[in-house]
């Protein structure tokens, strides 16, 4: 077992005296006020800043005294340099008679430490490294994470503080978790906090976090500039407390807690009007209470609900009992504990040399557990845990080095092997590779940069009326677990400042934009300050503070509040809905009417009026109209492959046949009257062959157009997700829209030709031709289909299908009604007029140029 003892040097501010008259005397440097040393085989040293002194202002009105604790004392971090040199080169620590300080001279080996532990401030470890790294002394820092001035210093240094980037990540996750995008920042003027500003402010901004203010805390000089510190603190307090940011990030070191306490309490002491708003303080892991007795009566309510990070620690068995046994009588060599005891318990020991005697005598048996937590904490803090692990890391490294020594190591007086001849730098490889489980069962190890591999605890501070406080762990930041579990926070366990009535505080520049709105930047403001604008039609936002609204997926549509998407219903023109039912009923009704008319004409096929109107073409026209009225049934119902393929082409060919029949009827009538003229050559054209030729040729052209359509780009079932906001339309995609309009255009051409011919023949005798009725029917037909095109293009979804069905029915009704209703009236209602004599009488009463009685009936 390796025996070692800890050496603690209590760092005291140096003396800087300004002597107006006289010469400076060469002598040993000003001695340290308190040291603790115990001899042993191996020494682990500590350089720790423990005493801080306020003093009065030097007014230069009298000759300065050279005594240690007089007016000329002020605090200086550079005192660490002297402590580091004395640690290595002070002779005869165990014998005061030979206690001489000879820089860079080593007389014996027993006083050389194997490692040095420094802290808790960053400057202690940084200044310590400047001296000790020159002599390759292994060092441990248990305070803030440092950036070494050189690679050599970094190699010899071990951080008991986890990787600082992990702390930054934890703070960032904490802010993002509570959506605190508008925060304040208080920082201490030190290298590591300056590095925090450089590295983290930009990263926070990239994650949508803005700073209402970035303020430096008053620098603690512990000199006669106390009034300046107070004035600067009051100014900073006004900025912080007057801020609209409810979350304030405090980054600093152990003294920062004192600064924060002074800022929050001094205005109350002086009765100064300071606008106060409850703040949620978010403190970095380096911040802790310093044992200043004068703060025992200060109000600590401002800490209630504070969230801080802390170096992960565990409570060690027996640690509290160890503290309870610690008192001035148990460790007489430790002069610091005597001074601490007097200040902590407001008493004096009988032999105290204090100038201002405090009422009450210290017995040394006072109980430290009775002290407020702001003066002394009895549990294992993160700093204490780090020192504990650092000491054991050195012990395990020494043990490893001892175990690796050759078996023939010299024995002194028959005792175990000694490692006194080992140089401190030889311990370094063993320190880098050290890994062990401490008494709390936790693994302690370092990475390749000498940083402790560990995480942070997330702590919630609770304060009580008796000025005690409690730190409760509510989460952790652990780098050794999967990424999704690195940041864990138990939000329900957090106690917030009383002002917020246990509701999660908001810390934003303005009210959040609710779902259904998006953010719009305010001119001249940082990006965290914005206005809210409602989403445009067709877009939504389903979260707070969204930068832009977005469209729902194709199968969903925005709800009324535009904060969510609803599934679209599938729709098509079905037989079950009223519109589909009425159109189908109408189509069947007109089909039945057409069939009835056809039946009437067949039944009365031998009557004069039927013979006079060309029975064959009449039958073909009626059959075409009957099929036209059945065409809408192909348009109703869920679109299928066959129905989509044939509905437009069938409609186009059938309607072309109907119009071509009308055209043939009109042309035959005109040719018949022209053939009655003497020596007319038109007689050879009049006959059934012409009728068939006209109908077949017109239908053939439309058939060729439809065939080309089906060959090049046929219609097919499709899904339209965009034409209707709340519905998905099942439809037939026409494939080639151009071919569709070719079909319509050709029908229109036939109708126009028929209309023109009928219009020119409108004055022929009514008894022998239908020119007037055909003219009117073609006028209706053309009007319907001319109005169909803009109406079709302006409607969406299933209503496009309804428009086409209506146009088919309307044009068919126009042909049926205009051409066949007068004849059906005569055949059914006035059979007395359906006689040849009646027709001949009408013929004889016609104008003189229409003596056509000899024309044979078609």
CSV table of C-alpha atoms in Angstrom, one decimal, residues 343-616:
chain,number,residue,atom,x,y,z
A,343,UNK,CA,-15.6,33.9,11.4
A,344,UNK,CA,-18.1,31.1,10.8
A,345,UNK,CA,-19.3,31.0,14.5
A,346,UNK,CA,-18.8,34.7,15.2
A,347,UNK,CA,-16.4,34.0,18.2
A,348,UNK,CA,-12.8,34.3,19.2
A,349,UNK,CA,-10.3,31.9,20.6
A,350,UNK,CA,-8.7,33.2,23.8
A,351,UNK,CA,-5.3,33.6,22.1
A,352,UNK,CA,-6.7,35.2,18.9
A,353,UNK,CA,-4.8,38.2,17.6
A,354,UNK,CA,-7.8,39.6,15.8
A,355,UNK,CA,-8.0,43.4,16.1
A,356,UNK,CA,-11.8,43.5,16.4
A,357,UNK,CA,-12.7,41.1,19.1
A,358,UNK,CA,-16.1,39.4,18.7
A,359,UNK,CA,-18.2,38.8,21.7
A,360,UNK,CA,-18.1,35.1,22.6
A,361,UNK,CA,-15.4,32.6,23.1
A,362,UNK,CA,-14.8,29.8,20.7
A,363,UNK,CA,-14.7,26.4,22.4
A,364,UNK,CA,-13.7,24.5,19.3
A,365,UNK,CA,-16.7,22.2,20.0
A,366,UNK,CA,-19.2,24.1,18.0
A,367,UNK,CA,-21.1,22.0,15.5
A,368,UNK,CA,-20.6,22.8,11.8
A,369,UNK,CA,-23.9,21.2,10.9
A,370,UNK,CA,-25.6,24.2,12.6
A,371,UNK,CA,-24.1,26.7,10.1
A,372,UNK,CA,-26.3,27.9,7.2
A,373,UNK,CA,-25.6,26.3,3.9
A,374,UNK,CA,-24.5,29.6,2.5
A,375,UNK,CA,-21.6,29.6,5.0
A,376,UNK,CA,-20.8,25.9,5.0
A,377,UNK,CA,-22.4,22.8,3.3
A,378,UNK,CA,-22.2,19.5,5.0
A,379,UNK,CA,-22.8,17.3,2.0
A,380,UNK,CA,-20.4,16.2,-0.8
A,381,UNK,CA,-20.5,18.9,-3.5
A,382,UNK,CA,-19.3,18.6,-7.0
A,383,UNK,CA,-16.0,20.4,-6.1
A,384,UNK,CA,-15.4,18.1,-3.1
A,385,UNK,CA,-16.2,15.0,-5.2
A,386,UNK,CA,-13.7,16.2,-7.8
A,387,UNK,CA,-10.9,16.6,-5.3
A,388,UNK,CA,-11.7,13.2,-3.8
A,389,UNK,CA,-11.5,11.5,-7.3
A,390,UNK,CA,-8.3,13.5,-8.1
A,391,UNK,CA,-6.5,12.2,-5.0
A,392,UNK,CA,-7.6,8.6,-5.7
A,393,UNK,CA,-6.5,9.0,-9.3
A,394,UNK,CA,-3.0,9.8,-8.2
A,395,UNK,CA,-3.1,6.9,-5.7
A,396,UNK,CA,-4.1,4.4,-8.4
A,397,UNK,CA,-1.5,5.8,-10.8
A,398,UNK,CA,1.2,5.5,-8.1
A,399,UNK,CA,0.1,2.0,-7.4
A,400,UNK,CA,0.3,1.1,-11.1
A,401,UNK,CA,3.8,2.6,-11.3
A,402,UNK,CA,4.8,0.7,-8.2
A,403,UNK,CA,3.5,-2.5,-9.7
A,404,UNK,CA,5.4,-2.0,-12.9
A,405,UNK,CA,8.7,-1.5,-11.1
A,406,UNK,CA,11.3,-4.3,-11.5
A,407,UNK,CA,11.2,-7.0,-8.9
A,408,UNK,CA,14.8,-6.3,-7.8
A,409,UNK,CA,14.0,-2.8,-6.6
A,410,UNK,CA,16.3,-1.9,-3.7
A,411,UNK,CA,15.0,-2.5,-0.3
A,412,UNK,CA,15.5,0.0,2.4
A,413,UNK,CA,16.1,-1.5,5.9
A,414,UNK,CA,14.4,-4.6,4.8
A,415,UNK,CA,11.1,-2.7,4.1
A,416,UNK,CA,9.0,-2.6,1.0
A,417,UNK,CA,10.3,-1.0,-2.2
A,418,UNK,CA,10.5,2.8,-2.3
A,419,UNK,CA,9.6,5.1,-5.2
A,420,UNK,CA,11.4,8.1,-3.9
A,421,UNK,CA,13.8,8.2,-6.8
A,422,UNK,CA,11.0,8.4,-9.4
A,423,UNK,CA,10.6,11.7,-11.2
A,424,UNK,CA,7.1,13.3,-11.2
A,425,UNK,CA,6.9,13.3,-15.0
A,426,UNK,CA,7.2,9.5,-14.9
A,427,UNK,CA,3.8,9.3,-13.3
A,428,UNK,CA,2.1,11.0,-16.3
A,429,UNK,CA,1.6,7.9,-18.5
A,430,UNK,CA,0.0,6.1,-15.6
A,431,UNK,CA,-2.3,9.0,-14.9
A,432,UNK,CA,-3.5,9.1,-18.5
A,433,UNK,CA,-4.4,5.4,-18.5
A,434,UNK,CA,-5.8,5.3,-15.0
A,435,UNK,CA,-9.3,3.8,-14.6
A,436,UNK,CA,-10.9,2.7,-11.4
A,437,UNK,CA,-14.2,2.5,-9.4
A,438,UNK,CA,-14.3,4.8,-6.5
A,439,UNK,CA,-16.0,3.9,-3.1
A,440,UNK,CA,-19.3,5.2,-4.5
A,441,UNK,CA,-19.1,2.6,-7.2
A,442,UNK,CA,-18.6,5.0,-10.1
A,443,UNK,CA,-16.0,4.6,-12.7
A,444,UNK,CA,-13.3,7.3,-13.0
A,445,UNK,CA,-11.4,7.6,-16.2
A,446,UNK,CA,-9.9,10.3,-18.5
A,447,UNK,CA,-10.0,10.8,-22.2
A,448,UNK,CA,-7.0,11.4,-24.5
A,449,UNK,CA,-7.0,15.1,-23.6
A,450,UNK,CA,-6.8,14.4,-19.9
A,451,UNK,CA,-10.5,15.4,-19.3
A,452,UNK,CA,-12.6,13.5,-16.9
A,453,UNK,CA,-15.1,11.3,-18.7
A,454,UNK,CA,-18.3,12.2,-17.0
A,455,UNK,CA,-21.4,14.3,-17.1
A,456,UNK,CA,-23.4,16.9,-15.3
A,457,UNK,CA,-26.3,16.8,-12.9
A,458,UNK,CA,-29.2,19.3,-13.5
A,459,UNK,CA,-30.0,20.8,-10.1
A,460,UNK,CA,-33.1,22.7,-8.9
A,461,UNK,CA,-32.4,25.0,-6.0
A,462,UNK,CA,-35.1,25.3,-3.3
A,463,UNK,CA,-34.9,27.9,-0.5
A,464,UNK,CA,-36.7,28.1,2.8
A,465,UNK,CA,-37.7,30.9,5.2
A,466,UNK,CA,-34.9,30.0,7.6
A,467,UNK,CA,-32.3,30.9,4.9
A,468,UNK,CA,-31.5,27.2,4.3
A,469,UNK,CA,-31.6,25.7,0.9
A,470,UNK,CA,-31.7,22.4,-0.8
A,471,UNK,CA,-30.3,21.3,-4.1
A,472,UNK,CA,-32.5,18.6,-5.9
A,473,UNK,CA,-31.3,16.7,-8.9
A,474,UNK,CA,-34.0,16.9,-11.6
A,475,UNK,CA,-32.0,15.6,-14.6
A,476,UNK,CA,-28.6,14.9,-16.0
A,477,UNK,CA,-26.4,15.3,-19.0
A,478,UNK,CA,-24.6,12.0,-19.6
A,479,UNK,CA,-22.2,11.5,-22.6
A,480,UNK,CA,-21.9,7.7,-22.0
A,481,UNK,CA,-25.4,6.8,-23.1
A,482,UNK,CA,-27.1,6.7,-26.5
A,483,UNK,CA,-27.7,10.2,-28.1
A,484,UNK,CA,-31.4,10.1,-27.4
A,485,UNK,CA,-30.8,9.7,-23.6
A,486,UNK,CA,-27.9,12.2,-23.2
A,487,UNK,CA,-30.2,14.9,-22.0
A,488,UNK,CA,-32.7,13.8,-19.4
A,489,UNK,CA,-35.0,16.2,-17.5
A,490,UNK,CA,-37.8,15.4,-15.1
A,491,UNK,CA,-39.9,18.5,-15.6
A,492,UNK,CA,-42.6,17.5,-13.1
A,493,UNK,CA,-40.0,17.5,-10.3
A,494,UNK,CA,-38.9,21.1,-10.9
A,495,UNK,CA,-40.1,23.8,-8.4
A,496,UNK,CA,-40.3,27.2,-10.1
A,497,UNK,CA,-40.0,30.7,-8.4
A,498,UNK,CA,-43.1,31.5,-6.4
A,499,UNK,CA,-44.0,34.3,-8.8
A,500,UNK,CA,-45.0,31.8,-11.5
A,501,UNK,CA,-47.4,29.8,-9.3
A,502,UNK,CA,-45.7,26.5,-10.3
A,503,UNK,CA,-46.4,27.2,-14.0
A,504,UNK,CA,-43.5,26.8,-16.5
A,505,UNK,CA,-42.2,30.4,-17.0
A,506,UNK,CA,-42.2,31.9,-20.4
A,507,UNK,CA,-39.1,33.7,-21.7
A,508,UNK,CA,-39.8,35.0,-25.2
A,509,UNK,CA,-39.6,38.4,-26.8
A,510,UNK,CA,-43.3,38.4,-27.6
A,511,UNK,CA,-46.3,36.1,-27.3
A,512,UNK,CA,-46.0,32.9,-29.3
A,513,UNK,CA,-47.6,32.6,-32.6
A,514,UNK,CA,-50.4,30.0,-32.2
A,515,UNK,CA,-51.0,27.2,-34.6
A,516,UNK,CA,-52.6,28.7,-37.7
A,517,UNK,CA,-50.2,31.6,-37.8
A,518,UNK,CA,-46.6,32.0,-38.9
A,519,UNK,CA,-43.9,34.4,-37.7
A,520,UNK,CA,-43.1,37.6,-39.6
A,521,UNK,CA,-39.9,39.5,-38.7
A,522,UNK,CA,-40.2,42.9,-37.1
A,523,UNK,CA,-38.1,45.5,-38.8
A,524,UNK,CA,-35.1,46.6,-36.8
A,525,UNK,CA,-35.5,43.8,-34.2
A,526,UNK,CA,-33.6,40.6,-33.7
A,527,UNK,CA,-35.1,37.5,-35.2
A,528,UNK,CA,-36.6,36.3,-31.9
A,529,UNK,CA,-38.9,39.4,-31.9
A,530,UNK,CA,-41.7,38.9,-34.5
A,531,UNK,CA,-45.3,39.5,-35.4
A,532,UNK,CA,-47.8,36.8,-36.2
A,533,UNK,CA,-49.6,36.5,-39.5
A,534,UNK,CA,-52.5,34.1,-40.2
A,535,UNK,CA,-51.7,31.4,-42.7
A,536,UNK,CA,-52.8,32.0,-46.3
A,537,UNK,CA,-55.7,29.9,-47.7
A,538,UNK,CA,-54.8,26.3,-48.3
A,539,UNK,CA,-51.9,26.3,-45.8
A,540,UNK,CA,-51.6,25.4,-42.1
A,541,UNK,CA,-49.2,25.6,-39.2
A,542,UNK,CA,-49.6,23.0,-36.6
A,543,UNK,CA,-47.1,24.2,-34.0
A,544,UNK,CA,-46.3,27.3,-32.2
A,545,UNK,CA,-43.9,29.9,-33.7
A,546,UNK,CA,-43.5,28.3,-37.1
A,547,UNK,CA,-41.5,30.2,-39.6
A,548,UNK,CA,-43.7,29.4,-42.5
A,549,UNK,CA,-47.1,27.8,-43.1
A,550,UNK,CA,-47.2,24.6,-45.2
A,551,UNK,CA,-49.6,22.7,-47.3
A,552,UNK,CA,-51.2,19.5,-46.2
A,553,UNK,CA,-50.4,16.3,-48.0
A,554,UNK,CA,-52.4,15.7,-51.2
A,555,UNK,CA,-54.9,13.5,-49.4
A,556,UNK,CA,-55.6,16.0,-46.7
A,557,UNK,CA,-57.0,19.5,-46.5
A,558,UNK,CA,-56.7,22.4,-43.9
A,559,UNK,CA,-59.3,22.6,-41.2
A,560,UNK,CA,-61.2,25.8,-40.4
A,561,UNK,CA,-58.6,27.1,-38.0
A,562,UNK,CA,-55.8,26.2,-40.3
A,563,UNK,CA,-53.9,24.4,-37.5
A,564,UNK,CA,-54.4,20.9,-38.7
A,565,UNK,CA,-55.2,18.6,-41.7
A,566,UNK,CA,-58.3,16.6,-42.2
A,567,UNK,CA,-58.5,13.6,-44.6
A,568,UNK,CA,-60.2,14.3,-47.9
A,569,UNK,CA,-63.3,12.3,-48.8
A,570,UNK,CA,-63.3,10.3,-52.0
A,571,UNK,CA,-65.9,11.6,-54.4
A,572,UNK,CA,-67.2,10.9,-57.9
A,573,UNK,CA,-70.6,11.3,-59.5
A,574,UNK,CA,-72.4,8.3,-58.2
A,575,UNK,CA,-75.9,6.9,-58.6
A,576,UNK,CA,-76.5,7.2,-54.9
A,577,UNK,CA,-76.2,10.9,-54.6
A,578,UNK,CA,-79.1,13.2,-55.6
A,579,UNK,CA,-77.3,14.8,-58.6
A,580,UNK,CA,-76.3,11.4,-60.0
A,581,UNK,CA,-79.8,10.0,-59.4
A,582,UNK,CA,-81.6,12.9,-61.1
A,583,UNK,CA,-79.3,12.8,-64.1
A,584,UNK,CA,-79.6,9.1,-64.5
A,585,UNK,CA,-83.4,9.3,-64.1
A,586,UNK,CA,-83.5,12.1,-66.7
A,587,UNK,CA,-81.4,10.1,-69.1
A,588,UNK,CA,-83.6,7.0,-68.8
A,589,UNK,CA,-86.8,9.1,-69.1
A,590,UNK,CA,-85.7,10.7,-72.3
A,591,UNK,CA,-84.5,7.3,-73.5
A,592,UNK,CA,-88.0,6.0,-72.9
A,593,UNK,CA,-89.6,9.1,-74.6
A,594,UNK,CA,-87.3,8.5,-77.7
A,595,UNK,CA,-88.2,4.9,-77.8
A,596,UNK,CA,-91.9,5.8,-77.6
A,597,UNK,CA,-91.5,8.3,-80.5
A,598,UNK,CA,-89.7,5.5,-82.5
A,599,UNK,CA,-92.6,3.2,-81.7
A,600,UNK,CA,-95.1,5.7,-82.9
A,601,UNK,CA,-93.2,6.3,-86.2
A,602,UNK,CA,-92.9,2.5,-86.7
A,603,UNK,CA,-96.6,2.0,-86.0
A,604,UNK,CA,-97.6,4.8,-88.3
A,605,UNK,CA,-94.9,4.2,-90.9
A,606,UNK,CA,-97.4,4.1,-93.8
A,607,UNK,CA,-99.0,7.4,-93.0
A,608,UNK,CA,-98.3,10.3,-95.3
A,609,UNK,CA,-96.4,12.4,-92.7
A,610,UNK,CA,-94.0,9.6,-91.9
A,611,UNK,CA,-93.5,8.8,-95.6
A,612,UNK,CA,-93.0,12.5,-96.4
A,613,UNK,CA,-90.1,12.8,-93.8
A,614,UNK,CA,-87.9,10.0,-95.1
A,615,UNK,CA,-88.6,7.0,-92.8
A,616,UNK,CA,-85.1,5.4,-93.0
